[in-house]
Amino acid sequence: MSSPHVPQATPTDGAPQSDEAGRDVRVVPPRGGASHARTWSRGFLAKLVLLAVVDALGVYVAMAALAQESYGILWVMVALLVVTNWVYFSRRAVPLKYFLPGLAFLLVYQVFVVGYTGYVAFTNYGDGHNSTKAHAVDALLIQNEQRLEDSATYPLAVVEGGGGLGFAVLDGDEVRVGTADEPLADAPDAVVVDGDITEVPGYEVLSRAQVLERQTEVTALRVPYSDEADAGSVRTQDARNGYLYRSTLVYDEAADTMTDTETGTVYEPNRDGQFEAADGSTLAVGWRVPVGFDNFTTAFGDPRYSTPFFKVLVWTVVFALLSVALTFFVGLFFAVVLNDDRIRFRRVLRSFLILPYAFPAFMSYLLWRGMLNKDYGFVNTVLLGGADLNWLSDPWLAKIAILGVQVWVGFPYMFLICTGALQSIPGDLVEAAKIDGAGRLRLWRSITLPLVLVATAPLLISSFAFNFNNFNIIEMITEGNPRFPDASVPVGSTDILITMVYSVSGLDGGAAKNYGLASALSIVIFVIVATISVISFKRTRSLEEIN
Amino acid sequence: MRRSIPLVAVALGAALTLTACAGSDPEPEESAAAEETEAADGGALTVWVDETRQAAVEAAAADFEAETGADVELVLKNFDDIRADFLAQVPTGEGPDITVGAHDWLGEMTANGVVAPIELGDLAGDFADVAVEAFTYDGQVYGLPYAIENIAIIRNTALADSTPATWDEMIAKGRAAGTTYPFLVQVDEKGDPYTMYPLQTSFGAPVFAQAEDGSYTSDLALGGETGNAFATWLKAQADAGVLSTSMTYDIAVQAFADGESPYILGGPWMLEQFADLDLAIDPIPSAGGQPAQPFTGVAGFYVNAQSENQVLATDFLTNFMATEEAQIAIYEAGNRPPALTAAAETVSEDPITAGFLAVGEGALPMPSIPEMGSVWSFWGVTEAGIISGSIEPVAGWEKMVTDIQAAIDAS
Amino acid sequence: MATHTVSAPAARRGRRPADQHTAVTGRRWWSELGWRYVVAGLAIVYAGFPILYVISASFASGGTLTGSNQLFGTITGDNYAALNDTRFWSWVSNTLVIATVTALGTVLMGAAAAYAFSRFRFTGRRVGLTTLLVIQMFPQLLAFVAVFLLLLALGDVVPALGLNSRLALIMVYLGGALGVNTFLMYGFFNTVPKELDEAAKIDGATHAQVYWTIILRLVSPILAVVGLLSFISSFSDFLLAKLILQSEENWTLAVGLYQWVADRLSANWGLFAAGAVISAVPVVLLFIFLQKYIVGGLTAGSVKG
């Protein structure tokens, strides 16, 4: 390729110059003078084709959404399509032409996640409130339909007659048949072959395949054993054998209440998403309801959580800060050392240094966990010649160990960024300083470090934010241990906020699950880290402007 | 060279970027969409299994497919993930029709209404009582049990000829063997109350009190004098160098396999690693004077309460997984004694399995009441803290009991 | 035309004249260069010994990763051979496809956004930049609930975008395409002199032409860097991948390898180590191949050359 040539005589689509950057002056009228937006240049054609493809796909998705009655997706898709076409055919909104692709993905896949978590934070989603009310009612009815203790096993066949599906059961040697509305009655002319009911007059015996096609109907079918309600109903789970069941709980849809048929107790839905009787007792399965700020009140009002919270917060901040600082300085140091053109094999050396980065991080954490074992780990037995350092269960050593692993895992990234930043420091600046008599240290302190810092500041901030929520490193190396001896929830001295959320909200199986509380705490964490980041981001930008 | 990258990027990407614009499908890459289970006439089942059970379930599924024409799709999951994923996915209408699981999940599963009862009918009598009881909640059976597991003393017969009946004698005998360790038991940094439990019960401090019919009440029983005595004993054993938090599962198993100890406290899942050794299974010696009773865990299959294939799922479990053949196949895959009595009798010809079964007779079912969820983490870290020396035994144990009680009251 | 301004980023390499290479010897060699080799050597030992440990475990026969400290005590290729009996190689190809497509998409979308931030002035520009930075900080711990629901709904409409689809995973990764990467690129775009685009525009080029034919070429080093960073992060992600890719043949390396060691009762460290060693190879190769661009490519903000 020759040097980047500007296509001089190919006026094409696009907006007038003044759109590109508001402050640009319209110095020269466009050459060729034509209204280039409508010129059929290659670029314009490419755009047309691509947009056609996008539109086709978009319309396809929208149609599919319509067919599936997924109106949320339908409207989002239609909106995206309209916006896309407007953006790419309008002469306005030039910046949007460049944002839209990434923005669309961001909105669908990230903003939605944040928003949904925000919604969950205001509900009581968790154990006992795991699903919708309809599911809860179903589950309660299923759980409280009990097999009669003296019920025999009735081999059965599923049949279909004028009254819909029914069962033909083998009661002793007799075949009896019935449907949901007609209790079992004798069917003397039925044919039984080897214990299987093959023919029932007036009914069609369904084949296995037919039964499987109508599984939900079959499992929902209850055929009364006799006219007496106490005798129970036949039901089946596998369409081979039936048993007598009686339900102890009845749902009254109109009144929205559950009634216990044995005691007569009436349960009404309460505000917490459970059925509650007058005496305050509740049925086991509840459903999800909005609870307002309850989760936030629990997070800060319940001393079990609020007491360790600040201790953990301090370590979280320290951990995130030190993680960035240590990896940065180690990375920068190696970058400076190797930043000399006279060094041979520089490429090879650099490639070796990024090895830790090439390993999936979770692997490294597991590996280090083993290497840090007090009595058998590589670190104590080989590196430190048989030292007896309790890396994982001493509060201070565990913190040091975590940071040590973090440095190993994280320095190559910093090494990469710093190498880049160093390369971009203008040579003449360094030369000028040297001529002014600046020593190596001086040069480093007054020129190299500030310039590298400024260049990498946004990355350092986002690295801070990442480590603030670095769940994996803590969970895979120490799981937050050693535990605070005085805390009343299982929280330990290496726990950071996000791992604390993980354990107190029961997501690790150590307590009853509480997604609502976990979401609320996630939001709190998000607010903290976002605030810190935005402030430091603003400050570095002012620093940048001063420079 | 310098310009080749942008060239490639432009060439490859021109299409990509702009197509990506609409936020729809930019890559022409073929999708590997879930093979929606709309299979043949026989219907289709999705089953979650973990690695150790995969092969055995596959075999049963093949029979089932051959006989009924149904299609069974096995999805391999981490055993640890199944519980949370099942709870999260069932309410959305997703999730498998059947999943493997442990009986101690039952409290949570029923509280959230995600599992359907399974009517075992006459089949119930074919299973060990403890297995069916473990999957029974409020009078209904919710799982098809397939294996019963418990820990016991695994002895390297080349290093010791017997296991004494008391802890101190066993340690003395272990020391006399002249190996690196007199005895191995995993502790880990976060503790392992499951493995420690028989030692705790030998002090008469079970976790929850049991009602007369054997079911657990929600009254904590691990505190008091007996619990404190156990805590003090833990500390003493740690000081004597017998217990250590750096002894993880990996290390303990490796050391035993290398012949560094005559005894290890563990379960049948370890046996695969000890294939070269000559082993015997013995009862667990008592440390506190009373019988050392380990937990019994029962593994089984749960049926999704929202499944649209209940008939097929129940059919598969009761008629294909409850057979001697299938239960033995699972046994062979993971060494866990089968829950089906006939299968258990068959595999008892193996003295090792018989040994575990014998210890299991005195074992206590692991509580599946919802309160159990609040216990584990406190319990483990307290034991680990006492062993590592960071927690004062008696005070720490008493605080643990208070904290567990508070956690139970709060939830 | 315009070649004098093009040279700006290019001029950064080789700022020391080549003739200095030969002159340095003796003590001065030590104080200027020799110590660098020593430090580099130590750094390599530091970076490399845990990896040596994994390599040794991958050649060991059986055993556990944490239980053996004897490097290369036994050497056998069994673990590598055993990989063929697993789905390891399909995980490799899944991972490569997913990570490559994600990297391409991230580069293209991120570069476009960075160009807009760098070259256009519009309302909400600063807020937009900050928002991009901040939104990525949301703790992903609970994402599984939301992502799961989202893909469930999408999957009903377009199965290819639903659960257990590699394409869906790519889409979710691309949701993070704008973000930290945009920052990296934004900084670099700023180092490309504006006079260049202005000159081109005076000649009648449109903004699209400036972007595709001039800017993208000049910023190629940062494209390589962002591509590599994106490749590595989707390569080693396992939380989202585990959530979305449910059936074994669709797994990525990270999910598969994790599965081998996650259940401690059946942990398979030998296979894991062998798989880990092999899976590190593409990343290292990619780095070596792209190194020239990477080293020139990282710069940001006010370092304007």
CSV table of N, CA and C in Angstrom, one decimal, chain A residues 1-2 4 50 53-54 57 80 84 88 100-101 104-105 126-131 135 139 142-147 153 208 212 215 219 237-240 243 245 284-285 304 369 373-376 392-393 479 481 483 485-490 509-511 513, chain B residues 3 7 14-15 18-25 42 84 87 91 108 110-114 117-119 121-122 138-140 142 181 188-190 244-248 251 306 308-312 314-315 318-319 373-374 377-378 381-382 399 403 407 410:
chain,number,residue,atom,x,y,z
A,1,MET,N,0.8,-1.2,0.0
A,1,MET,CA,0.0,0.0,0.0
A,1,MET,C,0.9,1.2,0.0
A,2,SER,N,0.4,2.2,-0.7
A,2,SER,CA,1.1,3.5,-0.7
A,2,SER,C,0.7,4.2,0.6
A,4,PRO,N,-1.3,6.5,3.0
A,4,PRO,CA,-2.8,6.6,3.1
A,4,PRO,C,-3.3,7.8,2.2
A,50,LEU,N,-25.6,-3.2,3.6
A,50,LEU,CA,-25.5,-3.6,5.0
A,50,LEU,C,-26.8,-3.3,5.7
A,53,VAL,N,-29.4,-5.7,4.9
A,53,VAL,CA,-29.3,-6.9,5.7
A,53,VAL,C,-29.7,-6.8,7.1
A,54,VAL,N,-29.3,-5.7,7.7
A,54,VAL,CA,-29.7,-5.4,9.1
A,54,VAL,C,-31.2,-5.3,9.2
A,57,LEU,N,-32.8,-8.7,8.9
A,57,LEU,CA,-32.7,-9.5,10.1
A,57,LEU,C,-33.6,-8.9,11.2
A,80,LEU,N,-35.2,-0.2,17.7
A,80,LEU,CA,-33.8,-0.2,17.2
A,80,LEU,C,-33.8,0.0,15.7
A,84,THR,N,-32.0,2.9,13.9
A,84,THR,CA,-30.9,2.6,13.0
A,84,THR,C,-31.1,3.3,11.6
A,88,TYR,N,-28.7,6.3,10.1
A,88,TYR,CA,-27.8,6.1,9.0
A,88,TYR,C,-28.3,6.8,7.7
A,100,LEU,N,-23.9,3.8,17.6
A,100,LEU,CA,-25.1,2.9,17.6
A,100,LEU,C,-24.8,1.4,17.8
A,101,PRO,N,-23.8,0.9,17.0
A,101,PRO,CA,-23.6,-0.6,17.1
A,101,PRO,C,-23.3,-1.0,18.6
A,104,ALA,N,-26.2,-0.3,21.0
A,104,ALA,CA,-27.3,-1.3,21.0
A,104,ALA,C,-27.0,-2.5,21.9
A,105,PHE,N,-25.8,-3.0,21.7
A,105,PHE,CA,-25.4,-4.2,22.5
A,105,PHE,C,-25.4,-3.8,24.0
A,126,GLY,N,-36.2,-15.0,46.7
A,126,GLY,CA,-35.3,-15.8,47.5
A,126,GLY,C,-36.0,-17.1,47.9
A,127,ASP,N,-35.4,-17.8,48.9
A,127,ASP,CA,-36.0,-19.1,49.3
A,127,ASP,C,-37.3,-18.8,49.9
A,128,GLY,N,-38.3,-19.6,49.5
A,128,GLY,CA,-39.7,-19.5,49.9
A,128,GLY,C,-40.4,-18.4,49.1
A,129,HIS,N,-39.7,-17.6,48.4
A,129,HIS,CA,-40.4,-16.7,47.5
A,129,HIS,C,-39.7,-16.7,46.1
A,130,ASN,N,-39.7,-17.9,45.6
A,130,ASN,CA,-38.9,-18.2,44.4
A,130,ASN,C,-39.5,-17.9,43.1
A,131,SER,N,-40.9,-17.8,43.1
A,131,SER,CA,-41.5,-17.8,41.8
A,131,SER,C,-42.8,-17.0,41.9
A,135,HIS,N,-47.4,-20.4,40.4
A,135,HIS,CA,-46.6,-21.5,40.7
A,135,HIS,C,-46.7,-21.9,42.2
A,139,ALA,N,-47.7,-25.5,43.5
A,139,ALA,CA,-46.8,-26.3,44.3
A,139,ALA,C,-47.5,-26.7,45.6
A,142,ILE,N,-50.0,-29.5,44.9
A,142,ILE,CA,-49.3,-30.7,44.7
A,142,ILE,C,-48.8,-31.3,46.0
A,143,GLN,N,-48.1,-30.5,46.8
A,143,GLN,CA,-47.5,-31.0,48.0
A,143,GLN,C,-48.5,-31.5,49.0
A,144,ASN,N,-49.7,-30.9,48.9
A,144,ASN,CA,-50.7,-31.3,49.9
A,144,ASN,C,-51.8,-32.3,49.4
A,145,GLU,N,-51.5,-32.9,48.3
A,145,GLU,CA,-52.3,-33.9,47.8
A,145,GLU,C,-51.7,-35.3,48.2
A,146,GLN,N,-52.2,-35.9,49.2
A,146,GLN,CA,-51.5,-37.0,49.8
A,146,GLN,C,-52.2,-38.4,49.4
A,147,ARG,N,-51.4,-39.3,49.2
A,147,ARG,CA,-51.9,-40.7,48.9
A,147,ARG,C,-52.6,-41.2,50.2
A,153,THR,N,-52.5,-50.3,44.9
A,153,THR,CA,-52.0,-49.9,43.6
A,153,THR,C,-53.0,-50.4,42.5
A,208,ARG,N,-49.4,-45.6,24.1
A,208,ARG,CA,-48.4,-44.9,24.8
A,208,ARG,C,-48.0,-43.6,24.2
A,212,LEU,N,-48.3,-39.9,25.9
A,212,LEU,CA,-47.2,-39.0,26.1
A,212,LEU,C,-47.4,-37.6,25.5
A,215,GLN,N,-49.4,-35.6,28.1
A,215,GLN,CA,-48.9,-35.8,29.5
A,215,GLN,C,-49.5,-34.9,30.5
A,219,THR,N,-51.6,-36.2,33.8
A,219,THR,CA,-51.2,-36.0,35.2
A,219,THR,C,-52.2,-35.1,36.0
A,237,GLN,N,-49.0,-40.9,37.9
A,237,GLN,CA,-47.9,-40.1,37.5
A,237,GLN,C,-47.2,-40.7,36.3
A,238,ASP,N,-47.3,-42.0,36.1
A,238,ASP,CA,-46.6,-42.7,35.0
A,238,ASP,C,-47.5,-43.3,34.0
A,239,ALA,N,-48.8,-43.1,34.2
A,239,ALA,CA,-49.8,-43.7,33.2
A,239,ALA,C,-49.8,-45.2,33.2
A,240,ARG,N,-49.2,-45.8,34.2
A,240,ARG,CA,-49.2,-47.3,34.3
A,240,ARG,C,-49.9,-47.7,35.6
A,243,TYR,N,-53.1,-44.5,42.1
A,243,TYR,CA,-53.3,-44.6,43.5
A,243,TYR,C,-54.4,-43.6,43.9
A,245,TYR,N,-55.8,-40.6,46.0
A,245,TYR,CA,-55.3,-39.5,46.7
A,245,TYR,C,-56.4,-38.6,47.3
A,284,ALA,N,-46.1,-23.1,53.5
A,284,ALA,CA,-44.6,-23.2,53.2
A,284,ALA,C,-44.2,-22.4,52.0
A,285,VAL,N,-44.9,-22.6,50.9
A,285,VAL,CA,-44.4,-22.0,49.6
A,285,VAL,C,-45.1,-20.6,49.4
A,304,ARG,N,-26.3,-7.7,62.3
A,304,ARG,CA,-25.5,-8.8,61.8
A,304,ARG,C,-24.7,-8.4,60.6
A,369,ARG,N,-3.6,-21.3,45.4
A,369,ARG,CA,-4.1,-21.8,46.7
A,369,ARG,C,-3.4,-23.1,47.1
A,373,ASN,N,-0.5,-23.6,50.6
A,373,ASN,CA,-0.8,-24.5,51.7
A,373,ASN,C,0.3,-24.5,52.7
A,374,LYS,N,-0.1,-24.4,54.0
A,374,LYS,CA,0.9,-24.2,55.1
A,374,LYS,C,2.0,-25.3,55.1
A,375,ASP,N,1.5,-26.5,55.2
A,375,ASP,CA,2.5,-27.6,55.4
A,375,ASP,C,3.0,-28.3,54.1
A,376,TYR,N,2.2,-28.2,53.1
A,376,TYR,CA,2.6,-29.0,51.9
A,376,TYR,C,2.8,-28.1,50.6
A,392,LEU,N,-2.8,-19.0,54.7
A,392,LEU,CA,-4.2,-18.9,54.4
A,392,LEU,C,-5.1,-18.8,55.7
A,393,SER,N,-4.5,-19.0,56.8
A,393,SER,CA,-5.4,-18.8,58.0
A,393,SER,C,-4.9,-17.8,59.0
A,479,GLU,N,-11.7,-17.9,50.2
A,479,GLU,CA,-13.2,-17.9,50.5
A,479,GLU,C,-13.5,-16.9,51.7
A,481,ASN,N,-11.8,-16.4,54.3
A,481,ASN,CA,-11.2,-16.9,55.6
A,481,ASN,C,-9.9,-16.2,55.8
A,483,ARG,N,-12.0,-16.3,59.3
A,483,ARG,CA,-13.2,-15.7,59.8
A,483,ARG,C,-12.9,-14.7,60.9
A,485,PRO,N,-13.4,-13.6,64.4
A,485,PRO,CA,-13.9,-14.4,65.5
A,485,PRO,C,-15.1,-13.7,66.2
A,486,ASP,N,-15.3,-12.4,66.0
A,486,ASP,CA,-16.3,-11.8,66.7
A,486,ASP,C,-17.6,-11.5,65.9
A,487,ALA,N,-17.5,-11.8,64.6
A,487,ALA,CA,-18.7,-11.5,63.7
A,487,ALA,C,-19.8,-12.5,63.9
A,488,SER,N,-21.0,-12.1,63.7
A,488,SER,CA,-22.1,-13.1,63.9
A,488,SER,C,-22.6,-13.7,62.6
A,489,VAL,N,-22.0,-13.3,61.5
A,489,VAL,CA,-22.3,-13.9,60.2
A,489,VAL,C,-21.0,-14.4,59.7
A,490,PRO,N,-21.0,-15.4,58.9
A,490,PRO,CA,-19.7,-16.0,58.4
A,490,PRO,C,-19.0,-15.0,57.5
A,509,GLY,N,-25.0,-21.3,49.6
A,509,GLY,CA,-25.6,-22.5,50.2
A,509,GLY,C,-25.5,-22.5,51.7
A,510,GLY,N,-24.8,-21.4,52.3
A,510,GLY,CA,-24.6,-21.4,53.7
A,510,GLY,C,-25.7,-20.9,54.5
A,511,ALA,N,-26.7,-20.3,53.8
A,511,ALA,CA,-27.9,-19.8,54.5
A,511,ALA,C,-29.1,-19.8,53.6
A,513,LYS,N,-31.4,-18.7,50.8
A,513,LYS,CA,-31.1,-17.8,49.7
A,513,LYS,C,-31.9,-16.5,49.8
B,3,ARG,N,0.9,-2.3,7.6
B,3,ARG,CA,-0.5,-1.9,7.2
B,3,ARG,C,-1.4,-3.1,7.0
B,7,LEU,N,-5.6,-3.4,7.1
B,7,LEU,CA,-6.2,-3.9,5.9
B,7,LEU,C,-7.1,-5.1,6.2
B,14,ALA,N,-15.5,-4.8,7.6
B,14,ALA,CA,-16.5,-3.8,7.0
B,14,ALA,C,-17.9,-4.4,7.1
B,15,ALA,N,-18.0,-5.6,6.8
B,15,ALA,CA,-19.4,-6.2,6.9
B,15,ALA,C,-19.8,-6.2,8.3
B,18,LEU,N,-20.9,-2.7,10.3
B,18,LEU,CA,-22.1,-2.1,10.0
B,18,LEU,C,-23.3,-3.0,10.2
B,19,THR,N,-23.1,-4.3,10.0
B,19,THR,CA,-24.2,-5.2,10.3
B,19,THR,C,-24.5,-5.2,11.7
B,20,ALA,N,-23.4,-5.1,12.5
B,20,ALA,CA,-23.6,-5.1,13.9
B,20,ALA,C,-24.4,-3.9,14.4
B,21,CYS,N,-24.5,-2.9,13.5
B,21,CYS,CA,-25.2,-1.7,13.9
B,21,CYS,C,-26.5,-1.8,14.5
B,22,ALA,N,-27.3,-2.7,13.9
B,22,ALA,CA,-28.7,-2.7,14.4
B,22,ALA,C,-28.8,-3.5,15.7
B,23,GLY,N,-27.7,-3.9,16.2
B,23,GLY,CA,-27.8,-4.7,17.4
B,23,GLY,C,-28.4,-6.0,17.2
B,24,SER,N,-28.4,-6.4,16.0
B,24,SER,CA,-28.9,-7.8,15.7
B,24,SER,C,-27.7,-8.6,15.3
B,25,ASP,N,-28.0,-9.7,14.9
B,25,ASP,CA,-27.1,-10.8,14.6
B,25,ASP,C,-26.1,-10.4,13.5
B,42,GLY,N,-41.9,-40.6,20.9
B,42,GLY,CA,-41.9,-41.1,22.3
B,42,GLY,C,-41.7,-40.0,23.3
B,84,ALA,N,-28.4,-24.6,43.0
B,84,ALA,CA,-28.8,-23.2,42.7
B,84,ALA,C,-29.4,-23.0,41.3
B,87,LEU,N,-33.0,-24.4,41.3
B,87,LEU,CA,-33.9,-23.5,41.9
B,87,LEU,C,-34.2,-22.2,41.1
B,91,PRO,N,-38.6,-22.1,38.1
B,91,PRO,CA,-39.7,-21.1,38.0
B,91,PRO,C,-39.8,-20.4,36.6
B,108,GLU,N,-35.1,-27.1,51.1
B,108,GLU,CA,-35.1,-26.0,50.2
B,108,GLU,C,-36.0,-26.2,49.0
B,110,THR,N,-38.5,-28.1,48.5
B,110,THR,CA,-40.0,-28.1,48.7
B,110,THR,C,-40.4,-26.7,49.1
B,111,ALA,N,-39.6,-26.0,49.9
B,111,ALA,CA,-40.0,-24.7,50.3
B,111,ALA,C,-40.2,-23.8,49.1
B,112,ASN,N,-39.5,-24.1,48.1
B,112,ASN,CA,-39.6,-23.3,46.9
B,112,ASN,C,-40.5,-23.9,45.8
B,113,GLY,N,-41.0,-25.0,46.2
B,113,GLY,CA,-42.0,-25.7,45.3
B,113,GLY,C,-41.5,-26.1,43.9
B,114,VAL,N,-40.2,-26.5,43.8
B,114,VAL,CA,-39.6,-26.8,42.5
B,114,VAL,C,-39.6,-28.3,42.2
B,117,PRO,N,-43.7,-34.5,43.9
B,117,PRO,CA,-43.6,-35.8,44.6
B,117,PRO,C,-43.5,-36.9,43.6
B,118,ILE,N,-42.9,-38.0,44.0
B,118,ILE,CA,-42.9,-39.2,43.2
B,118,ILE,C,-43.6,-40.3,44.0
B,119,GLU,N,-44.6,-40.9,43.3
B,119,GLU,CA,-45.3,-42.0,44.0
B,119,GLU,C,-44.5,-43.3,43.8
B,121,GLY,N,-45.2,-46.1,45.2
B,121,GLY,CA,-46.1,-47.2,45.3
B,121,GLY,C,-45.4,-48.4,46.0
B,122,ASP,N,-45.6,-49.5,45.5
B,122,ASP,CA,-45.0,-50.7,46.1
B,122,ASP,C,-43.5,-50.7,46.0
B,138,ASP,N,-43.0,-34.2,54.9
B,138,ASP,CA,-44.4,-34.0,55.2
B,138,ASP,C,-45.2,-35.1,54.6
B,139,GLY,N,-44.8,-36.3,54.7
B,139,GLY,CA,-45.6,-37.5,54.2
B,139,GLY,C,-45.5,-37.8,52.8
B,140,GLN,N,-44.7,-37.0,52.0
B,140,GLN,CA,-44.6,-37.3,50.5
B,140,GLN,C,-43.2,-37.6,50.2
B,142,TYR,N,-40.2,-37.3,47.6
B,142,TYR,CA,-39.9,-36.4,46.5
B,142,TYR,C,-38.7,-36.8,45.6
B,181,TYR,N,2.0,-40.0,59.1
B,181,TYR,CA,0.9,-39.5,59.9
B,181,TYR,C,0.3,-40.8,60.6
B,188,ASP,N,-9.2,-28.7,56.1
B,188,ASP,CA,-9.3,-27.5,55.2
B,188,ASP,C,-9.5,-26.2,56.0
B,189,GLU,N,-9.2,-25.1,55.3
B,189,GLU,CA,-9.3,-23.8,55.9
B,189,GLU,C,-10.7,-23.4,56.4
B,190,LYS,N,-11.6,-24.0,55.7
B,190,LYS,CA,-13.0,-23.6,56.1
B,190,LYS,C,-13.7,-24.7,56.9
B,244,SER,N,-5.1,-30.7,61.4
B,244,SER,CA,-4.5,-29.5,60.9
B,244,SER,C,-5.3,-28.9,59.7
B,245,THR,N,-5.5,-27.6,59.7
B,245,THR,CA,-6.3,-27.0,58.6
B,245,THR,C,-5.6,-27.1,57.3
B,246,SER,N,-4.3,-27.3,57.3
B,246,SER,CA,-3.6,-27.4,56.0
B,246,SER,C,-3.8,-28.8,55.3
B,247,MET,N,-4.5,-29.7,56.1
B,247,MET,CA,-4.7,-31.0,55.5
B,247,MET,C,-6.0,-30.9,54.6
B,248,THR,N,-5.8,-30.7,53.3
B,248,THR,CA,-7.0,-30.6,52.5
B,248,THR,C,-7.3,-32.0,51.9
B,251,ILE,N,-4.6,-33.5,49.7
B,251,ILE,CA,-3.4,-33.9,50.3
B,251,ILE,C,-3.6,-35.1,51.1
B,306,GLN,N,-42.5,-28.3,37.4
B,306,GLN,CA,-43.1,-27.6,36.3
B,306,GLN,C,-42.9,-28.4,35.0
B,308,GLU,N,-43.3,-30.6,31.9
B,308,GLU,CA,-44.4,-31.0,31.1
B,308,GLU,C,-44.3,-32.5,30.7
B,309,ASN,N,-43.3,-33.1,31.2
B,309,ASN,CA,-43.1,-34.5,30.8
B,309,ASN,C,-43.2,-35.4,32.1
B,310,GLN,N,-44.1,-35.1,33.0
B,310,GLN,CA,-44.1,-35.8,34.2
B,310,GLN,C,-44.3,-37.3,34.0
B,311,VAL,N,-45.2,-37.7,33.1
B,311,VAL,CA,-45.4,-39.1,32.9
B,311,VAL,C,-44.1,-39.8,32.5
B,312,LEU,N,-43.5,-39.2,31.5
B,312,LEU,CA,-42.3,-39.8,31.0
B,312,LEU,C,-41.2,-39.9,32.1
B,314,THR,N,-41.5,-39.8,35.4
B,314,THR,CA,-41.8,-40.8,36.4
B,314,THR,C,-41.6,-42.2,35.9
B,315,ASP,N,-42.0,-42.4,34.7
B,315,ASP,CA,-41.8,-43.7,34.1
B,315,ASP,C,-40.3,-44.1,34.0
B,318,THR,N,-39.1,-44.6,37.8
B,318,THR,CA,-39.6,-45.8,38.6
B,318,THR,C,-39.4,-47.1,37.9
B,319,ASN,N,-39.4,-47.0,36.6
B,319,ASN,CA,-39.3,-48.3,35.8
B,319,ASN,C,-37.9,-48.6,35.2
B,373,GLY,N,-29.6,-25.3,56.6
B,373,GLY,CA,-28.9,-24.4,55.7
B,373,GLY,C,-28.2,-23.3,56.5
B,374,SER,N,-28.7,-23.0,57.7
B,374,SER,CA,-28.0,-21.9,58.5
B,374,SER,C,-26.9,-22.4,59.3
B,377,SER,N,-22.0,-23.2,57.5
B,377,SER,CA,-20.8,-22.3,57.4
B,377,SER,C,-20.3,-21.9,58.8
B,378,PHE,N,-21.2,-21.6,59.7
B,378,PHE,CA,-20.7,-21.3,61.1
B,378,PHE,C,-19.9,-22.5,61.7
B,381,VAL,N,-16.3,-23.1,59.9
B,381,VAL,CA,-15.3,-22.1,60.2
B,381,VAL,C,-14.9,-22.1,61.7
B,382,THR,N,-15.9,-22.4,62.6
B,382,THR,CA,-15.6,-22.5,64.0
B,382,THR,C,-14.6,-23.7,64.2
B,399,LYS,N,-20.2,-19.3,71.1
B,399,LYS,CA,-20.6,-18.2,70.3
B,399,LYS,C,-21.2,-18.7,69.0
B,403,ASP,N,-24.8,-17.8,67.4
B,403,ASP,CA,-24.9,-17.3,66.1
B,403,ASP,C,-25.8,-18.1,65.2
B,407,ALA,N,-29.2,-17.0,63.4
B,407,ALA,CA,-29.4,-17.1,61.9
B,407,ALA,C,-30.7,-17.9,61.7
B,410,ALA,N,-33.6,-15.7,62.3
B,410,ALA,CA,-33.8,-14.6,61.4
B,410,ALA,C,-34.4,-15.0,60.1
